PDB file of C-alpha atoms in Angstrom:
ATOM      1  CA  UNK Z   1     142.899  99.057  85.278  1.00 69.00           C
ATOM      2  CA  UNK Z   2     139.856 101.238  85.559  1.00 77.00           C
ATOM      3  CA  UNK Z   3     136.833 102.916  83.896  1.00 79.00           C
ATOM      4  CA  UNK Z   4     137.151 104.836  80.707  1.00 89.00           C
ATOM      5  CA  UNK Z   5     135.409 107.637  80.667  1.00 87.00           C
ATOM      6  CA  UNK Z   6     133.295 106.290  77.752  1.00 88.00           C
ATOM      7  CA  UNK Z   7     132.273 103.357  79.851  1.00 87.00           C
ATOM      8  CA  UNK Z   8     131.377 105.614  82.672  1.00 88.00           C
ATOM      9  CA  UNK Z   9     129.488 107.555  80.462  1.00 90.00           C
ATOM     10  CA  UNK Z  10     127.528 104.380  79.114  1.00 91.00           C
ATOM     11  CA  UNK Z  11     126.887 103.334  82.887  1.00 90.00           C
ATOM     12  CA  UNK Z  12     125.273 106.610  84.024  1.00 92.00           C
ATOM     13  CA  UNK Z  13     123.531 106.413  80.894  1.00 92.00           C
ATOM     14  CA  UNK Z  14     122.140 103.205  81.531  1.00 91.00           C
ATOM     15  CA  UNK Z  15     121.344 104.078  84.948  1.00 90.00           C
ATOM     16  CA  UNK Z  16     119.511 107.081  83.618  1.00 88.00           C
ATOM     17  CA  UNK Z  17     117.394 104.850  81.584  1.00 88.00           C
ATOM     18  CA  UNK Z  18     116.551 102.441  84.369  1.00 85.00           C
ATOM     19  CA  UNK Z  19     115.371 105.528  86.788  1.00 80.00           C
ATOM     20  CA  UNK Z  20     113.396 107.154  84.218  1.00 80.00           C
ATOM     21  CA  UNK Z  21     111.244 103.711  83.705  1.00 79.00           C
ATOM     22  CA  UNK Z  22     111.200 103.132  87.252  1.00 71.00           C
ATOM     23  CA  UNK Z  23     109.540 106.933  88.160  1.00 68.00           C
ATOM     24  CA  UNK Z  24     106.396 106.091  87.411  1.00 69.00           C
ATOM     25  CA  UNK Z  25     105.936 103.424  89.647  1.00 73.00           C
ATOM     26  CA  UNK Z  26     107.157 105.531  92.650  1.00 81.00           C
ATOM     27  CA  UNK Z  27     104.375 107.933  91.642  1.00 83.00           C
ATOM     28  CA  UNK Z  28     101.912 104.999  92.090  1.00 85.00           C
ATOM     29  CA  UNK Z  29     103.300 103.852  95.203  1.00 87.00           C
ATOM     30  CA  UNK Z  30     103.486 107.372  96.757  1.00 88.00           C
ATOM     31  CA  UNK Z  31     100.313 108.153  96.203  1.00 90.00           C
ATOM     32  CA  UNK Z  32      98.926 104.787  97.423  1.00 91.00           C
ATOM     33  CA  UNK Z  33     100.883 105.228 100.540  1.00 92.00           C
ATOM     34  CA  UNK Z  34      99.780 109.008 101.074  1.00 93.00           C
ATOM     35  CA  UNK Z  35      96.171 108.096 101.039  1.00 94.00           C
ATOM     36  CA  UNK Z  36      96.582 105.004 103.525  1.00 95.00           C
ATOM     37  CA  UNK Z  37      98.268 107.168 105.772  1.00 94.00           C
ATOM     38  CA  UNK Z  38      95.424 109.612 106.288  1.00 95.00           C
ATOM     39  CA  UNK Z  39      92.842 107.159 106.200  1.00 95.00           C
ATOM     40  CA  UNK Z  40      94.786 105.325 109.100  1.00 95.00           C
ATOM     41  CA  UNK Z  41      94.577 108.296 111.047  1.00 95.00           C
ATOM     42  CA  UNK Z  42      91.203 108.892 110.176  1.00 96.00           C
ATOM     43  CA  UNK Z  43      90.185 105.089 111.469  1.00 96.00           C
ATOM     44  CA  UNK Z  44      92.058 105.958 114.252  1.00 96.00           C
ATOM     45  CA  UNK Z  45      89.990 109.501 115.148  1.00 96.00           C
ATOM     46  CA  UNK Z  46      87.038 107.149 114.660  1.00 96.00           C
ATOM     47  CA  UNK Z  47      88.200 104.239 117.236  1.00 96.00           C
ATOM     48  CA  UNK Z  48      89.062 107.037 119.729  1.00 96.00           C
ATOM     49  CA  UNK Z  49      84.914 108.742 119.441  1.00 95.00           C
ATOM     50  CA  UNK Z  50      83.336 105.544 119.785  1.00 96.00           C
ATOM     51  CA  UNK Z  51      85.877 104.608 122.607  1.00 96.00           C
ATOM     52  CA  UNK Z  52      85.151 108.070 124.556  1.00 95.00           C
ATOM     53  CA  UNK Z  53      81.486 108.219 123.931  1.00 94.00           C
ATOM     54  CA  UNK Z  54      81.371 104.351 125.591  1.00 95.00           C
ATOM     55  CA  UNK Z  55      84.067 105.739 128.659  1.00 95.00           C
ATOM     56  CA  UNK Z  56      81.909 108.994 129.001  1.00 93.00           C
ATOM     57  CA  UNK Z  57      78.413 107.160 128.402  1.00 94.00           C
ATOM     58  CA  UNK Z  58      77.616 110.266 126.558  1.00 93.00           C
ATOM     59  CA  UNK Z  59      77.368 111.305 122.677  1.00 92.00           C
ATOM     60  CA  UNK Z  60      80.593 111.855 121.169  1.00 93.00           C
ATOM     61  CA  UNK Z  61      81.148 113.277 117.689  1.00 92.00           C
ATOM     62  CA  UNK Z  62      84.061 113.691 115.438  1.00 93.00           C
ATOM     63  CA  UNK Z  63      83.708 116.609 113.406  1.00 93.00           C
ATOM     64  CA  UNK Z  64      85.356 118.111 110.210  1.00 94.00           C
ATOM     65  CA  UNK Z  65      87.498 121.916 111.019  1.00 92.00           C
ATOM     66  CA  UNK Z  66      86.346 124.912 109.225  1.00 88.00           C
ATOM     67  CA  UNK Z  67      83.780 122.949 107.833  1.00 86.00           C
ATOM     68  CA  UNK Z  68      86.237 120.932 105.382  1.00 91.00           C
ATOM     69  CA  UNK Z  69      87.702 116.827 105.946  1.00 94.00           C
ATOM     70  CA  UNK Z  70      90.990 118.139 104.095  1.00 92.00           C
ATOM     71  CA  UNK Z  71      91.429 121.078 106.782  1.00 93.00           C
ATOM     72  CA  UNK Z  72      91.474 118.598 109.684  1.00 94.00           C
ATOM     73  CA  UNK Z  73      88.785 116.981 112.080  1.00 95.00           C
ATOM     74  CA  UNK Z  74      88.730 117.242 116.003  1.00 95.00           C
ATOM     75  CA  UNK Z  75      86.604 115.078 118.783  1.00 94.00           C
ATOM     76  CA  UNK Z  76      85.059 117.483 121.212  1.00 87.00           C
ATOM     77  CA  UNK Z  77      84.499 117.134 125.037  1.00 84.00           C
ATOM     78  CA  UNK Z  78      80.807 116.520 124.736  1.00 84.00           C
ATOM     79  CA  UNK Z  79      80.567 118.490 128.340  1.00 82.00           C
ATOM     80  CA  UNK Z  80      82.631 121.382 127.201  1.00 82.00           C
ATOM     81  CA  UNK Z  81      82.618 121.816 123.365  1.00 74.00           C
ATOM     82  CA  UNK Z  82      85.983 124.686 123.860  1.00 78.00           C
ATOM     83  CA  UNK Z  83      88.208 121.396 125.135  1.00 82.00           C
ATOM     84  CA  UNK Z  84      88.882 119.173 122.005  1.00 88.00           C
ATOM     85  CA  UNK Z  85      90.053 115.540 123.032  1.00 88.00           C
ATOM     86  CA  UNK Z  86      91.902 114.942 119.447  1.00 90.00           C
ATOM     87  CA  UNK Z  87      92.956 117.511 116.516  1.00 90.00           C
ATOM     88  CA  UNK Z  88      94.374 116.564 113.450  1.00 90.00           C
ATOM     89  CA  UNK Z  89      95.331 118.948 111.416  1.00 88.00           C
ATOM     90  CA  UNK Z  90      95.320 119.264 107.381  1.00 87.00           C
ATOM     91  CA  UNK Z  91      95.825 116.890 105.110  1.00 80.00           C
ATOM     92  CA  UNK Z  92      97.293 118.579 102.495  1.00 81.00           C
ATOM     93  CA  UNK Z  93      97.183 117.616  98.833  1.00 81.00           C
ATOM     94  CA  UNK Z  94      94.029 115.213  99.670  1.00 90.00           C
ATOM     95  CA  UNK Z  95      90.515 115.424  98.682  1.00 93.00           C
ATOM     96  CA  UNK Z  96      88.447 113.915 101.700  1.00 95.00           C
ATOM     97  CA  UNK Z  97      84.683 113.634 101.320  1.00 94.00           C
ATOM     98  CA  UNK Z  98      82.602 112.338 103.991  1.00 93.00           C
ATOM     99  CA  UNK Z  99      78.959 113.276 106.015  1.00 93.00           C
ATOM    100  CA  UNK Z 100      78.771 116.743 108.131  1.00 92.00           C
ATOM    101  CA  UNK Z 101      79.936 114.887 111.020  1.00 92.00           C
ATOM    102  CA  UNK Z 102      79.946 111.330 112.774  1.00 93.00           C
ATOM    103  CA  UNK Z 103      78.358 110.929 116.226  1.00 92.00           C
ATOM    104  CA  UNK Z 104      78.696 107.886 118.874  1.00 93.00           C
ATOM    105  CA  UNK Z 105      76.118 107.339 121.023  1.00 93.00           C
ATOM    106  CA  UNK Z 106      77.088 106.289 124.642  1.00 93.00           C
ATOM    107  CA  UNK Z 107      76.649 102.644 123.639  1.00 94.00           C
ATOM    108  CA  UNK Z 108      79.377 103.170 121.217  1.00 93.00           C
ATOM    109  CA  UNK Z 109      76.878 102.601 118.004  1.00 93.00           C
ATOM    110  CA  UNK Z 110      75.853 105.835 115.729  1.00 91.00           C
ATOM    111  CA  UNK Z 111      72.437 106.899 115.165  1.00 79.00           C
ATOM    112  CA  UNK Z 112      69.674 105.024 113.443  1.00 73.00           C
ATOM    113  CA  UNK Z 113      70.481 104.701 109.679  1.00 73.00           C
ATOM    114  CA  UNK Z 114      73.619 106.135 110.020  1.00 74.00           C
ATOM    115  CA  UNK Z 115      76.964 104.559 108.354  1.00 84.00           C
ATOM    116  CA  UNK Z 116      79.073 107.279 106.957  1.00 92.00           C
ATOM    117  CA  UNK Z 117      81.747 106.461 104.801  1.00 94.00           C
ATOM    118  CA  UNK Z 118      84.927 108.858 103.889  1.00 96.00           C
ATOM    119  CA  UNK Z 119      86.362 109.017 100.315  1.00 96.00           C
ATOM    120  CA  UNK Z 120      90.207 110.156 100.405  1.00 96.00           C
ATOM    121  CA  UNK Z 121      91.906 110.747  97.262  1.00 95.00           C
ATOM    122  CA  UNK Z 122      94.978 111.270  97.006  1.00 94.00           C
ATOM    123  CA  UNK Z 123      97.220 112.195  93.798  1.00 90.00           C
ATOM    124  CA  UNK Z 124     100.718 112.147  93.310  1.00 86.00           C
ATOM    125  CA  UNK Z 125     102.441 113.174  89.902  1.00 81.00           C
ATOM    126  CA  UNK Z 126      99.754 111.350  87.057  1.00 83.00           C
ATOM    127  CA  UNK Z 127      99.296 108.649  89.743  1.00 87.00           C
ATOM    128  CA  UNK Z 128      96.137 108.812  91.567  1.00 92.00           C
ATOM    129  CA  UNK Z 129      94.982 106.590  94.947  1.00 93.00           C
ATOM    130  CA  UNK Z 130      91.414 105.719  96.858  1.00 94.00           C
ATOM    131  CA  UNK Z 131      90.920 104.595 100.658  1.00 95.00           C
ATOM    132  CA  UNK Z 132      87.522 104.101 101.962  1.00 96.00           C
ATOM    133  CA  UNK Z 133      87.201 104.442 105.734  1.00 96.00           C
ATOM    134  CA  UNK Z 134      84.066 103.690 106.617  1.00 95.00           C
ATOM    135  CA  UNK Z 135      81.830 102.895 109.765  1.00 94.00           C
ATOM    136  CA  UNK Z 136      78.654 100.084 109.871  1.00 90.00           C
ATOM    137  CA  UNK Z 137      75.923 100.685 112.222  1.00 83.00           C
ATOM    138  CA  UNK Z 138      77.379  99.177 114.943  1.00 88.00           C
ATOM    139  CA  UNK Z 139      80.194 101.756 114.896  1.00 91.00           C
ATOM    140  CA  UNK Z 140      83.303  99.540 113.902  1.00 93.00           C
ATOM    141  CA  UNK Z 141      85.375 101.489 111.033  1.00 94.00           C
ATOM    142  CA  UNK Z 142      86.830  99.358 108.345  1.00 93.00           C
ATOM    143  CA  UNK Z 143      89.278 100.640 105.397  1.00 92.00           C
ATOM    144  CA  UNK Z 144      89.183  99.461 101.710  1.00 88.00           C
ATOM    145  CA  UNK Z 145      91.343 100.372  99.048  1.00 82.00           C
ATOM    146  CA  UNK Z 146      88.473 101.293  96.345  1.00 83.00           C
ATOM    147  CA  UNK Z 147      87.697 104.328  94.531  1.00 80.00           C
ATOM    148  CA  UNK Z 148      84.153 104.641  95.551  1.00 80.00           C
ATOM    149  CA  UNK Z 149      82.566 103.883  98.795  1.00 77.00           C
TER     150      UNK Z 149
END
């Protein structure tokens, strides 16, 4: 009393079928989860400035490495730009667009008529995911799930 090898062959067959239909989904679902993952970290780079520029009572800015959101951002020590507070490094397969850089004032609010927002993209097989971090004037960051900021 077991399997034949036909009916074996009919259940991995089946279970083929099933897996192929179910791919992409995962594709959606990775890439939604790949983007929210870097913009978490991001809103958490941008929690950390605002909450050192308040602690220091001094201008605090988060800035982009090499120029580039998708090679990594850094907070420098205001008093000693070599010393970097927080590094994150590259976020590999993303496409991150935000401003030049984001600076706290000591009161923990950016500059006049500044509220940067970040665009991260993120792609995984033909599936393809948007998270909006972005900051109001008072310096709070927020997160959306939208494809345009």
């Amino acid at each position: 009393m077991g399997f034949t090898l036909i009916e074996l062959m009919a259940a991995v067959a089946i279970a083929g079928i099933l897996a192929a239909l179910a791919a992409p989904s995962f594709s959606s679902l990775i890439a939604s989860q790949r983007a929210k993952a870097v913009a978490s970290e991001l809103f958490g780079s941008l929690s950390r400035t605002r909450s050192e520029a308040i602690m220091r009572n001094t201008a605090v800015t988060l800035s982009p490495k090499a120029g580039s959101w998708q090679s990594g951002w850094q907070i420098l020590d205001p008093s000693n730009a070599a010393n970097v507070l927080d590094d994150h490094g590259s976020a590999g397969g993303m496409t991150i667009n935000g401003p030049a850089s984001v600076t706290y004032r000591a009161s923990g609010r950016l500059g006049a008529g500044a509220a940067p927002s970040f665009l991260i993209t993120a792609t995984a097989g033909s599936a393809t995911a948007y998270q909006c971090v972005s900051v109001d004037l008072s310096g709070r960051p927020y997160m959306v799930a939208a494809p345009s900021c």
